[in-house]
């Protein structure tokens, strides 16, 4: 009899302790909820999407000034240095048709199309090989499809550069800061030894702004949610013939070109 | 057993001093690199890996090649290899150490290298590569040390070591397979995107690794009188010959697939390496032809028994085999993978002087480790009467 009594007391004690801790946890949670920074809040202004994507209407981009304005908008806001060697850094740049669309779709393209410049940037792939190969998760894909970099975790192994089929990544072979004329204090500069690339302006989306290149393009670059049939990108893709770079390798790029 | 290092001839210490000073030069160049970054190398945005990673790849093969002694000795009870086996295991240790050093020298932020362990990422082949290399280092150190200790005391090695010996056989294949997967799984690199990459890696490793071992053992025989036995040398040479023949065959398979299919992407790296791309002939062209000629020549000297068993010809045959495989894997593999670049254009790569200095420094460190380990092994053998 006494042993059962002891057992009962034991169980009762344990239960009381358990209840006590669980209620204490509830209380702590309630307090923590009100503490600053307890919940990740991007603010009411932020732009959200299920799958961010970009459509470049190449017909609307004609002069060298158009491209330079767009490239400058990106590179100045992101502190991208201009290094005049093979070890250059670039997030967005231009090249000719044969270099951009290497599959050589038509041998007899109209000269206007072949001679034109095309913008290149990170494709923010659905299946990004760079993310697959990164040994530290320093580069990763966000839930909204944007492939971003953690410059503080990157060990500079450059596996992602070997993995990227689009040549979208740059490595800081040396200290990039001496090559910056005007530093934008709102965006971090990088140190040597890390990889960097276009971020689809994730930092601007957070405060409700469209990417810098989109803003500077005067409507030639569209940006929106690929999963939303009413988004500007989906409307443009529905109405026009569009292509992507190296479609056969299965990366599913998020950058479309209307040619 | 480590005390054996303390009692050596003056020549041994002069040799270590010589290697040490070369290693010192490499360390000096590396400090320079730490100060200024990888900008002092010939690498670029388009050719983002260079000599360091290619040497890493080559020496993983050298490390794996110890299995060509272990497998016949333990799986087939081929006793003739038993005398030499410890040299192979110790060479694997120094080769793996060199691999690790090459990885570290290639990093942009080497002080962050523990991030690979702190943030383990199983979808990255690099993660597995780190694990298999460290495992292989551990297994070889353990097996080498335990069997040598047993030899010293003139007893049979403990039974439990058998498990690690068998494990080392499987592990050796795994290290080079995983290293091949670093390359073979990248969608945009035509030269690397081939299912036969791991098989090519293994065949070239099993040719070049034992060839380097035999060359070193022959030098050792001259210097110290250690004789691995004529039959052991001849058997290992046969293994080398088969592996090299398979290696050349595998390479020709690549050439067939690329050119018979007529697919431009598959042809471009090969044409770049052997004739140049888009009218742009690189300095590599001469090297690649040298490799091709030397590879064939090495087979011509190794396949006929009257040459292969002639110990005056053999060092030359092995030497040119090593040069051929080094150019193919330690140079062509990397450059061909990155050129043409993703824009189908050519960005030239050539290693710079500091880059070569760091590389030679790592070689020197590897050779120092090897010299010390081999000295221990030979002194123990002398004492035990198994020299």
Coordinates of C-alpha atoms in Angstrom, one line a residue:
Chain A
X1 CA 0.0 0.0 0.0
X2 CA 2.7 2.4 1.0
X3 CA 4.6 1.7 -2.3
X4 CA 1.6 2.6 -4.4
X5 CA 1.2 5.7 -2.4
X6 CA 4.8 6.6 -3.0
X7 CA 4.4 5.9 -6.7
X8 CA 1.3 8.1 -6.8
X9 CA 3.2 10.9 -5.1
X10 CA 6.1 10.5 -7.5
X11 CA 3.8 10.6 -10.6
X12 CA 1.9 13.5 -9.1
X13 CA 5.1 15.4 -8.4
X14 CA 6.4 14.8 -11.9
X15 CA 3.1 15.8 -13.4
X16 CA 3.1 19.0 -11.4
X17 CA 6.7 19.7 -12.5
X18 CA 5.7 19.0 -16.1
X19 CA 2.7 21.3 -15.9
X20 CA 4.7 23.9 -14.2
X21 CA 7.4 24.0 -16.9
X22 CA 4.9 23.9 -19.7
X23 CA 3.1 26.9 -18.3
X24 CA 6.4 28.6 -17.6
X25 CA 7.3 28.0 -21.3
X26 CA 3.9 29.5 -22.3
X27 CA 4.6 32.5 -20.2
X28 CA 8.1 32.9 -21.6
X29 CA 6.8 32.6 -25.1
X30 CA 4.3 35.3 -24.4
X31 CA 7.0 37.6 -23.1
X32 CA 9.3 36.7 -26.0
X33 CA 6.6 37.6 -28.5
X34 CA 6.7 41.2 -27.5
X35 CA 10.4 41.5 -27.4
X36 CA 12.0 43.5 -30.3
X37 CA 13.3 41.3 -33.1
X38 CA 11.4 38.3 -31.8
X39 CA 9.7 37.8 -35.1
X40 CA 11.2 38.3 -38.5
X41 CA 9.2 41.1 -40.0
X42 CA 10.1 42.5 -43.3
X43 CA 7.7 45.4 -42.9
X44 CA 4.5 46.1 -44.8
X45 CA 6.2 47.5 -47.9
X46 CA 8.1 44.4 -48.9
X47 CA 7.4 42.8 -52.3
X48 CA 6.7 39.1 -52.2
X49 CA 6.3 36.4 -54.8
X50 CA 6.2 32.6 -55.1
X51 CA 8.8 32.6 -57.8
X52 CA 10.5 35.8 -58.9
X53 CA 11.4 36.0 -62.5
X54 CA 12.7 38.5 -65.1
X55 CA 11.7 39.2 -68.7
X56 CA 14.1 41.2 -70.8
X57 CA 12.4 42.7 -73.8
X58 CA 15.5 43.0 -76.0
X59 CA 13.5 44.9 -78.7
X60 CA 13.2 47.8 -76.3
X61 CA 16.9 48.1 -75.7
X62 CA 18.8 49.7 -78.5
X63 CA 21.6 52.0 -77.8
X64 CA 24.8 51.5 -75.8
X65 CA 23.5 54.2 -73.4
X66 CA 20.5 52.0 -72.6
X67 CA 22.8 49.2 -71.5
X68 CA 25.3 51.4 -69.7
X69 CA 22.6 53.1 -67.7
X70 CA 21.2 49.7 -66.6
X71 CA 24.7 48.3 -65.7
X72 CA 25.7 51.4 -63.9
X73 CA 22.4 51.4 -61.9
X74 CA 23.2 47.9 -60.7
X75 CA 26.9 48.2 -60.2
X76 CA 26.8 51.5 -58.3
X77 CA 24.0 50.4 -55.9
X78 CA 25.8 47.1 -55.1
X79 CA 29.4 48.4 -54.9
X80 CA 30.6 46.3 -57.8
X81 CA 34.1 47.3 -58.5
X82 CA 35.4 47.9 -62.0
X83 CA 38.6 45.8 -62.3
X84 CA 40.1 46.1 -65.7
X85 CA 41.6 42.5 -65.9
X86 CA 40.5 38.9 -66.5
X87 CA 39.8 38.8 -62.7
X88 CA 37.0 41.3 -63.1
X89 CA 33.8 41.4 -61.1
X90 CA 30.4 41.8 -62.9
X91 CA 26.8 41.3 -61.9
X92 CA 25.2 42.4 -65.1
X93 CA 26.9 42.9 -68.5
X94 CA 26.3 42.5 -72.2
X95 CA 27.6 40.3 -74.9
X96 CA 26.7 39.3 -78.5
X97 CA 24.0 36.7 -79.4
X98 CA 26.5 33.9 -80.1
X99 CA 28.0 34.3 -76.7
X100 CA 24.8 34.6 -74.8
X101 CA 22.7 31.9 -76.6
X102 CA 25.5 29.4 -77.4
X103 CA 23.1 26.8 -78.7
X104 CA 23.1 28.5 -82.1
X105 CA 19.4 28.2 -82.8
X106 CA 19.5 29.5 -86.3
X107 CA 22.4 29.8 -88.6
X108 CA 20.8 32.6 -90.5
X109 CA 19.5 35.0 -87.9
X110 CA 18.6 38.5 -89.0
X111 CA 21.8 40.5 -88.7
X112 CA 20.0 42.9 -86.4
X113 CA 19.5 40.1 -83.9
X114 CA 22.9 38.6 -84.3
X115 CA 24.8 41.9 -84.0
X116 CA 22.8 43.2 -81.0
X117 CA 24.0 43.3 -77.4
X118 CA 22.2 41.2 -74.8
X119 CA 22.1 41.6 -71.1
X120 CA 23.6 38.8 -69.0
X121 CA 23.1 38.2 -65.3
X122 CA 22.5 35.4 -62.8
X123 CA 19.6 33.3 -64.0
X124 CA 18.3 32.5 -60.5
X125 CA 17.7 28.9 -61.7
X126 CA 15.0 26.6 -60.5
X127 CA 17.7 23.9 -60.2
X128 CA 20.8 25.9 -59.5
X129 CA 24.0 23.9 -59.9
X130 CA 25.9 26.5 -57.8
X131 CA 23.7 25.8 -54.8
X132 CA 24.0 22.0 -55.4
X133 CA 27.8 22.1 -55.3
X134 CA 28.4 24.7 -52.5
X135 CA 30.0 22.9 -49.6
X136 CA 29.0 25.4 -46.9
X137 CA 25.5 26.5 -48.0
X138 CA 27.0 30.0 -48.5
X139 CA 25.0 30.2 -51.6
X140 CA 21.4 29.1 -51.4
X141 CA 18.0 29.4 -53.0
X142 CA 15.3 31.2 -51.1
X143 CA 11.7 30.1 -51.0
X144 CA 10.8 32.8 -53.6
X145 CA 13.4 31.4 -56.1
X146 CA 16.1 34.0 -55.6
X147 CA 19.6 32.5 -55.4
X148 CA 21.6 34.5 -52.9
X149 CA 25.1 34.6 -51.3
X150 CA 26.3 34.7 -47.8
X151 CA 29.7 36.5 -48.1
X152 CA 30.5 35.7 -44.6
X153 CA 30.2 32.0 -44.9
X154 CA 31.9 31.6 -48.3
X155 CA 35.2 29.9 -48.1
X156 CA 36.2 30.9 -51.6
X157 CA 36.6 27.4 -53.0
X158 CA 35.0 28.6 -56.3
X159 CA 33.2 25.3 -56.8
X160 CA 30.1 27.4 -57.6
X161 CA 31.9 29.2 -60.4
X162 CA 32.9 25.8 -62.0
X163 CA 29.2 24.7 -61.5
X164 CA 27.5 27.8 -63.0
X165 CA 26.8 27.1 -66.7
X166 CA 26.2 30.7 -67.3
X167 CA 29.4 32.3 -66.1
X168 CA 27.3 34.5 -63.8
X169 CA 29.7 34.4 -60.8
X170 CA 32.7 36.5 -60.0
X171 CA 35.4 35.9 -57.4
X172 CA 37.2 38.6 -55.5
X173 CA 40.7 37.6 -56.3
X174 CA 42.0 40.6 -54.5
X175 CA 40.6 43.3 -52.3
X176 CA 37.8 44.9 -54.3
X177 CA 37.6 48.2 -52.3
X178 CA 40.4 50.1 -54.0
X179 CA 38.5 49.7 -57.3
X180 CA 35.4 51.4 -55.9
X181 CA 35.0 55.1 -56.7
X182 CA 31.9 55.9 -54.8
X183 CA 30.7 53.5 -52.1
X184 CA 27.0 53.1 -51.5
X185 CA 26.9 52.9 -47.7
X186 CA 23.5 51.2 -47.8
X187 CA 25.0 48.0 -49.3
X188 CA 28.0 46.0 -48.0
X189 CA 31.3 46.0 -49.9
X190 CA 33.0 42.6 -50.2
X191 CA 36.3 41.4 -48.9
X192 CA 38.8 39.5 -51.0
X193 CA 38.5 35.7 -51.3
X194 CA 34.7 35.4 -51.6
X195 CA 32.4 34.8 -54.6
X196 CA 29.6 37.2 -55.5
X197 CA 26.8 37.7 -58.1
X198 CA 23.5 39.3 -58.9
X199 CA 20.9 38.9 -56.0
X200 CA 17.8 40.0 -58.0
X201 CA 18.0 42.9 -55.6
X202 CA 16.6 41.0 -52.7
X203 CA 17.6 43.9 -50.4
X204 CA 15.5 46.3 -52.5
X205 CA 12.5 44.0 -52.7
X206 CA 12.4 44.0 -48.9
X207 CA 11.8 47.7 -48.8
X208 CA 9.3 47.6 -51.7
X209 CA 11.6 48.6 -54.5
X210 CA 12.0 46.8 -57.8
X211 CA 15.5 45.7 -58.8
X212 CA 17.8 48.5 -59.8
X213 CA 18.2 47.3 -63.4
X214 CA 14.4 47.0 -63.8
X215 CA 14.0 50.6 -62.6
X216 CA 16.7 51.9 -64.9
X217 CA 15.4 50.1 -68.0
X218 CA 12.4 52.3 -68.8
X219 CA 10.1 49.3 -69.1
X220 CA 12.4 47.1 -71.1
X221 CA 13.0 44.7 -68.2
X222 CA 10.0 43.3 -66.4
X223 CA 10.0 41.7 -63.0
X224 CA 7.3 39.7 -61.3
X225 CA 5.9 36.5 -60.0
X226 CA 6.2 33.6 -62.4
X227 CA 3.5 31.7 -60.5
X228 CA 0.9 34.5 -60.9
X229 CA -0.8 34.5 -64.3
X230 CA -1.6 38.2 -63.9
X231 CA 1.9 39.3 -63.2
X232 CA 3.7 41.6 -65.8
X233 CA 6.2 38.8 -66.5
X234 CA 3.6 36.2 -67.2
X235 CA 1.6 38.6 -69.4
X236 CA 4.7 39.5 -71.4
X237 CA 5.6 35.8 -71.8
X238 CA 2.0 34.9 -72.9
X239 CA 2.0 37.5 -75.6
X240 CA 5.5 37.2 -77.0
X241 CA 8.0 34.5 -78.2
X242 CA 10.7 34.2 -75.5
X243 CA 13.8 32.2 -75.0
X244 CA 16.1 31.3 -72.2
X245 CA 19.9 30.5 -72.0
X246 CA 21.0 26.9 -72.4
X247 CA 17.5 25.4 -71.8
X248 CA 18.8 21.8 -72.5
X249 CA 20.7 21.5 -69.3
X250 CA 17.7 21.5 -67.1
X251 CA 18.5 24.4 -64.8
X252 CA 15.2 26.2 -65.5
X253 CA 16.5 29.8 -65.6
X254 CA 14.4 32.6 -64.2
X255 CA 15.5 35.1 -66.8
X256 CA 13.6 35.2 -70.1
X257 CA 14.5 37.0 -73.2
X258 CA 12.0 38.4 -75.7
X259 CA 13.9 38.6 -79.0
Chain B
X1 CA 59.3 4.3 -34.0
X2 CA 59.4 8.0 -34.6
X3 CA 62.9 8.1 -32.9
X4 CA 64.3 6.6 -36.1
X5 CA 64.2 10.1 -37.6
X6 CA 66.7 11.3 -35.1
X7 CA 69.4 8.9 -36.2
X8 CA 70.3 9.5 -39.8
X9 CA 73.2 10.0 -42.0
X10 CA 74.3 13.6 -42.8
X11 CA 73.1 13.1 -46.3
X12 CA 69.6 12.4 -45.1
X13 CA 69.6 15.7 -43.1
X14 CA 71.0 17.7 -46.0
X15 CA 68.3 16.2 -48.2
X16 CA 65.6 17.3 -45.6
X17 CA 67.3 20.7 -45.4
X18 CA 67.2 21.0 -49.2
X19 CA 63.5 20.1 -49.3
X20 CA 62.9 22.4 -46.3
X21 CA 64.4 25.4 -48.1
X22 CA 62.2 24.8 -51.2
X23 CA 59.2 24.4 -48.9
X24 CA 60.3 27.7 -47.3
X25 CA 60.2 29.4 -50.7
X26 CA 56.7 28.0 -51.2
X27 CA 55.6 29.2 -47.8
X28 CA 57.0 32.7 -48.6
X29 CA 55.0 32.8 -51.8
X30 CA 52.0 31.6 -49.9
X31 CA 52.3 34.4 -47.4
X32 CA 52.4 36.8 -50.3
X33 CA 49.2 35.2 -51.5
X34 CA 47.6 35.5 -48.1
X35 CA 48.5 39.2 -48.2
X36 CA 47.2 40.0 -51.7
X37 CA 44.8 37.2 -52.4
X38 CA 44.6 34.8 -55.3
X39 CA 45.1 37.7 -57.6
X40 CA 48.8 36.7 -57.7
X41 CA 47.8 33.6 -59.6
X42 CA 47.0 33.2 -63.3
X43 CA 43.4 32.3 -62.5
X44 CA 40.5 34.4 -63.8
X45 CA 36.8 34.9 -63.8
X46 CA 36.5 32.3 -66.6
X47 CA 39.3 29.9 -65.6
X48 CA 38.5 29.9 -61.9
X49 CA 40.5 26.9 -60.9
X50 CA 44.1 26.3 -61.9
X51 CA 47.3 24.6 -60.9
X52 CA 46.4 24.1 -57.3
X53 CA 43.2 22.1 -57.9
X54 CA 44.7 20.2 -60.8
X55 CA 47.6 19.1 -58.6
X56 CA 45.1 18.2 -55.9
X57 CA 43.3 16.0 -58.4
X58 CA 46.6 14.4 -59.6
X59 CA 47.7 13.5 -56.1
X60 CA 44.4 12.0 -55.1
X61 CA 45.3 9.5 -57.8
X62 CA 48.7 9.0 -56.5
X63 CA 47.3 8.4 -53.0
X64 CA 44.7 5.9 -54.3
X65 CA 47.4 4.0 -56.1
X66 CA 48.6 2.3 -52.9
X67 CA 45.7 -0.1 -53.5
X68 CA 47.6 -1.6 -56.4
X69 CA 50.0 -3.1 -53.8
X70 CA 47.4 -3.8 -51.1
X71 CA 44.9 -5.5 -53.2
X72 CA 47.1 -8.2 -54.7
X73 CA 48.9 -8.7 -51.4
X74 CA 45.8 -9.1 -49.2
X75 CA 43.0 -10.2 -51.6
X76 CA 45.2 -12.6 -53.7
X77 CA 47.9 -13.3 -51.1
X78 CA 50.6 -12.2 -53.5
X79 CA 53.4 -12.3 -50.9
X80 CA 56.0 -10.7 -53.2
X81 CA 54.4 -7.3 -52.6
X82 CA 54.5 -7.5 -48.8
X83 CA 58.0 -6.1 -48.6
X84 CA 57.1 -2.9 -50.5
X85 CA 53.6 -2.4 -49.2
X86 CA 54.5 -0.1 -46.4
X87 CA 56.2 2.2 -48.9
X88 CA 53.0 2.4 -50.8
X89 CA 50.9 3.2 -47.7
X90 CA 53.3 5.9 -46.6
X91 CA 53.4 7.4 -50.0
X92 CA 49.6 7.5 -49.8
X93 CA 49.8 9.5 -46.6
X94 CA 52.1 12.1 -48.0
X95 CA 50.0 12.3 -51.2
X96 CA 46.8 12.9 -49.2
X97 CA 48.6 15.6 -47.1
X98 CA 49.6 17.3 -50.3
X99 CA 46.0 17.1 -51.6
X100 CA 44.9 18.8 -48.4
X101 CA 47.5 21.5 -48.7
X102 CA 46.5 22.1 -52.3
X103 CA 42.9 22.6 -51.3
X104 CA 43.9 25.1 -48.6
X105 CA 46.2 27.0 -50.9
X106 CA 43.3 27.3 -53.4
X107 CA 40.8 28.8 -50.9
X108 CA 40.0 32.4 -50.9
X109 CA 39.2 32.4 -47.2
X110 CA 41.3 29.5 -45.8
X111 CA 40.6 30.6 -42.2
X112 CA 37.0 29.7 -42.8
X113 CA 37.7 26.1 -43.9
X114 CA 36.0 24.6 -40.9
X115 CA 32.7 25.9 -42.4
X116 CA 32.7 22.7 -44.4
X117 CA 32.3 20.8 -41.1
X118 CA 30.3 23.4 -39.2
X119 CA 27.7 23.6 -42.0
X120 CA 27.8 20.1 -43.4
X121 CA 26.2 20.1 -46.9
X122 CA 25.5 16.5 -48.1
X123 CA 24.4 17.7 -51.5
X124 CA 27.9 19.0 -52.2
X125 CA 30.5 16.5 -53.5
X126 CA 33.2 18.6 -51.8
X127 CA 31.7 17.5 -48.5
X128 CA 32.2 13.8 -49.3
X129 CA 35.6 14.6 -50.8
X130 CA 36.7 16.0 -47.5
X131 CA 35.4 13.0 -45.6
X132 CA 36.9 10.4 -47.8
X133 CA 40.3 12.1 -47.9
X134 CA 40.5 12.4 -44.1
X135 CA 39.3 8.9 -43.8
X136 CA 41.9 7.6 -46.2
X137 CA 44.6 9.5 -44.3
X138 CA 43.5 7.9 -41.1
X139 CA 43.2 4.4 -42.5
X140 CA 46.7 4.5 -44.1
X141 CA 48.3 6.0 -41.1
X142 CA 46.7 3.3 -38.9
X143 CA 47.4 0.4 -41.1
X144 CA 50.9 1.5 -41.9
X145 CA 51.8 2.1 -38.3
X146 CA 50.3 -1.0 -36.9
X147 CA 51.8 -3.4 -39.5
X148 CA 55.2 -1.7 -39.2
X149 CA 55.1 -2.0 -35.4
X150 CA 54.3 -5.7 -35.8
X151 CA 57.1 -6.1 -38.2
X152 CA 59.5 -4.5 -35.7
X153 CA 58.5 -6.9 -33.0
X154 CA 58.6 -9.8 -35.4
X155 CA 55.0 -10.8 -34.7
X156 CA 51.9 -11.1 -36.9
X157 CA 49.9 -7.9 -37.1
X158 CA 46.7 -8.0 -34.9
X159 CA 43.7 -9.6 -36.5
X160 CA 41.5 -6.5 -36.2
X161 CA 43.8 -4.6 -38.6
X162 CA 42.6 -6.9 -41.5
X163 CA 39.3 -5.0 -41.4
X164 CA 41.0 -1.7 -42.0
X165 CA 43.2 -3.2 -44.7
X166 CA 40.1 -4.4 -46.6
X167 CA 38.5 -1.1 -45.9
X168 CA 41.4 0.7 -47.4
X169 CA 41.0 -1.1 -50.7
X170 CA 37.4 0.0 -51.0
X171 CA 38.3 3.5 -49.7
X172 CA 41.1 4.0 -52.3
X173 CA 38.5 3.5 -55.1
X174 CA 36.1 5.8 -53.4
X175 CA 38.6 8.8 -53.0
X176 CA 39.2 9.0 -56.7
X177 CA 35.7 8.3 -57.7
X178 CA 34.5 11.1 -55.5
X179 CA 37.2 13.4 -56.9
X180 CA 36.0 12.6 -60.4
X181 CA 32.4 13.4 -59.3
X182 CA 33.6 16.9 -58.4
X183 CA 34.0 17.4 -62.1
X184 CA 31.6 14.9 -63.7
X185 CA 28.4 16.4 -62.2
X186 CA 28.6 19.9 -63.6
X187 CA 26.1 20.6 -66.3
X188 CA 27.9 23.3 -68.2
X189 CA 31.4 21.8 -68.5
X190 CA 31.5 19.6 -71.6
X191 CA 35.0 18.2 -71.1
X192 CA 34.1 17.0 -67.6
X193 CA 30.4 16.0 -68.1
X194 CA 31.2 12.4 -69.0
X195 CA 30.2 9.2 -67.3
X196 CA 33.6 7.7 -67.8
X197 CA 35.4 10.4 -65.8
X198 CA 35.8 8.3 -62.6
X199 CA 36.9 5.3 -64.6
X200 CA 39.5 7.5 -66.5
X201 CA 40.7 8.9 -63.2
X202 CA 41.1 5.5 -61.7
X203 CA 43.0 4.1 -64.7
X204 CA 45.3 7.0 -64.9
X205 CA 45.9 6.9 -61.2
X206 CA 46.7 3.2 -61.2
X207 CA 49.2 3.8 -64.0
X208 CA 50.9 7.0 -62.7
X209 CA 50.8 6.3 -59.0
X210 CA 52.6 3.0 -59.0
X211 CA 55.0 4.4 -61.7
X212 CA 56.0 7.2 -59.3
X213 CA 56.3 4.6 -56.5
X214 CA 58.5 2.4 -58.6
X215 CA 60.7 5.3 -59.7
X216 CA 61.2 6.3 -56.1
X217 CA 61.8 2.8 -55.0
X218 CA 64.5 2.4 -57.7
X219 CA 66.1 5.6 -56.4
X220 CA 65.9 4.2 -52.9
X221 CA 67.6 1.0 -54.1
X222 CA 70.5 3.0 -55.4
X223 CA 70.7 5.1 -52.2
X224 CA 70.1 2.6 -49.5
X225 CA 70.3 -0.8 -51.1
X226 CA 66.7 -1.7 -50.2
X227 CA 65.6 -4.2 -52.8
X228 CA 61.9 -4.8 -53.2
X229 CA 62.6 -7.9 -55.3
X230 CA 62.8 -8.3 -59.0
X231 CA 59.5 -10.1 -59.3
X232 CA 57.6 -7.5 -57.3
X233 CA 58.9 -4.8 -59.7
X234 CA 57.9 -6.9 -62.7
X235 CA 54.5 -7.5 -61.4
X236 CA 53.9 -3.9 -60.5
X237 CA 55.1 -2.9 -64.0
X238 CA 52.5 -5.2 -65.5
X239 CA 49.8 -3.6 -63.5
X240 CA 51.1 -0.2 -64.6
X241 CA 51.1 -1.3 -68.2
X242 CA 47.5 -2.6 -68.1
X243 CA 46.3 0.6 -66.3
X244 CA 48.0 2.8 -68.8
X245 CA 46.6 0.9 -71.8
X246 CA 43.1 1.2 -70.3
X247 CA 43.8 4.9 -69.6
X248 CA 44.7 5.6 -73.2
X249 CA 41.8 3.5 -74.4
X250 CA 39.3 5.5 -72.2
X251 CA 40.7 8.7 -73.6
X252 CA 40.2 7.5 -77.1
X253 CA 36.6 6.7 -76.2
X254 CA 36.1 10.3 -75.4
X255 CA 37.6 11.3 -78.7
X256 CA 35.3 8.9 -80.6
X257 CA 32.1 10.1 -78.8
X258 CA 32.9 13.8 -79.3
X259 CA 33.9 13.6 -83.0
X260 CA 31.6 10.8 -84.3
X261 CA 28.5 12.4 -82.7
X262 CA 29.7 15.7 -84.2
X263 CA 28.3 17.7 -81.2
X264 CA 30.2 21.0 -81.1
X265 CA 30.1 21.3 -77.3
X266 CA 31.9 17.9 -76.9
X267 CA 34.4 18.7 -79.6
X268 CA 35.4 22.2 -78.5
X269 CA 37.5 21.3 -75.4
X270 CA 39.4 18.6 -77.3
X271 CA 40.0 20.8 -80.3
X272 CA 41.1 23.6 -78.0
X273 CA 43.6 21.4 -76.3
X274 CA 45.1 19.8 -79.4
X275 CA 44.7 22.4 -82.2
X276 CA 43.2 25.5 -80.7
X277 CA 39.7 27.0 -80.7
X278 CA 38.4 29.6 -83.2
X279 CA 41.9 30.1 -84.6
X280 CA 43.2 30.6 -81.1
X281 CA 46.0 28.2 -80.4
X282 CA 47.1 28.2 -76.8
X283 CA 50.4 27.2 -75.2
X284 CA 48.7 24.0 -74.0
X285 CA 48.6 22.6 -77.5
X286 CA 52.3 21.7 -77.5
X287 CA 52.0 20.2 -74.1
X288 CA 49.0 18.1 -75.0
X289 CA 50.8 16.7 -78.1
X290 CA 53.8 15.9 -76.0
X291 CA 51.5 14.0 -73.6
X292 CA 49.9 12.1 -76.5
X293 CA 53.3 11.1 -78.0
X294 CA 54.8 10.2 -74.6
X295 CA 51.7 8.1 -73.6
X296 CA 52.0 6.1 -76.8
X297 CA 55.8 5.8 -76.4
X298 CA 55.4 4.6 -72.8
X299 CA 53.1 1.9 -74.0
X300 CA 55.6 0.9 -76.7
X301 CA 58.3 0.5 -74.0
X302 CA 56.0 -1.2 -71.5
X303 CA 54.0 -3.7 -73.6
X304 CA 56.9 -5.8 -75.1
X305 CA 58.3 -8.0 -72.3
X306 CA 61.9 -7.6 -73.5
X307 CA 61.7 -3.8 -72.8
X308 CA 59.5 -4.0 -69.8
X309 CA 61.7 -6.4 -67.9
X310 CA 64.9 -4.6 -68.9
X311 CA 65.7 -2.5 -65.8
X312 CA 67.7 -0.1 -67.9
X313 CA 64.7 0.8 -70.0
X314 CA 62.1 0.6 -67.3
X315 CA 62.9 3.9 -65.5
X316 CA 62.6 5.8 -68.8
X317 CA 59.4 4.2 -69.7
X318 CA 57.9 5.0 -66.2
X319 CA 59.3 8.5 -66.3
X320 CA 57.6 9.4 -69.6
X321 CA 54.4 7.7 -68.5
X322 CA 54.4 10.0 -65.4
X323 CA 55.0 13.1 -67.6
X324 CA 52.2 12.1 -70.0
X325 CA 49.7 11.4 -67.3
X326 CA 50.7 14.6 -65.4
X327 CA 50.1 16.7 -68.5
X328 CA 46.8 15.0 -69.2
X329 CA 45.4 15.2 -65.7
X330 CA 47.5 17.8 -64.0
X331 CA 47.1 20.4 -66.7
X332 CA 44.8 19.4 -69.7
X333 CA 41.9 18.3 -67.5
X334 CA 41.5 21.6 -65.8
X335 CA 42.2 23.9 -68.7
X336 CA 40.0 21.8 -71.1
X337 CA 37.2 22.0 -68.6
X338 CA 37.2 25.7 -68.4
X339 CA 38.0 26.5 -72.0
X340 CA 36.0 27.3 -74.0
X341 CA 34.2 29.1 -71.2
X342 CA 30.4 29.3 -70.8
X343 CA 30.3 31.9 -73.6
X344 CA 32.1 29.6 -76.0
X345 CA 35.1 31.9 -76.1
X346 CA 38.7 31.4 -75.0
X347 CA 40.2 32.9 -71.8
X348 CA 43.8 31.9 -71.6
X349 CA 45.2 30.5 -68.4
X350 CA 48.8 30.1 -67.5
X351 CA 50.1 29.7 -63.9
X352 CA 52.1 32.6 -62.6
X353 CA 55.5 32.3 -61.0
X354 CA 54.2 32.7 -57.4
X355 CA 51.6 30.1 -58.1
X356 CA 54.3 27.6 -59.4
X357 CA 56.4 28.4 -56.3
X358 CA 53.5 27.6 -53.9
X359 CA 52.9 24.4 -55.9
X360 CA 56.6 23.3 -55.8
X361 CA 56.6 24.2 -52.1
X362 CA 53.7 21.8 -51.5
X363 CA 55.6 19.1 -53.5
X364 CA 58.6 19.7 -51.2
X365 CA 56.5 19.3 -48.1
X366 CA 55.1 16.1 -49.4
X367 CA 58.5 14.8 -50.3
X368 CA 59.8 15.7 -46.8
X369 CA 56.9 13.8 -45.2
X370 CA 57.6 10.9 -47.5
X371 CA 61.3 10.9 -46.8
X372 CA 60.7 10.9 -43.0
X373 CA 58.1 8.1 -43.2
X374 CA 60.2 6.0 -45.5
X375 CA 63.3 6.4 -43.3
X376 CA 61.3 5.1 -40.4
X377 CA 60.0 2.2 -42.4
X378 CA 63.5 1.3 -43.8
X379 CA 65.2 1.6 -40.4
X380 CA 62.5 -0.7 -38.8
X381 CA 63.0 -3.2 -41.7
X382 CA 66.8 -3.1 -41.1
X383 CA 66.4 -3.8 -37.5
X384 CA 63.9 -6.5 -38.0
X385 CA 66.0 -8.1 -40.7
X386 CA 63.3 -7.7 -43.4
X387 CA 65.3 -5.1 -45.4

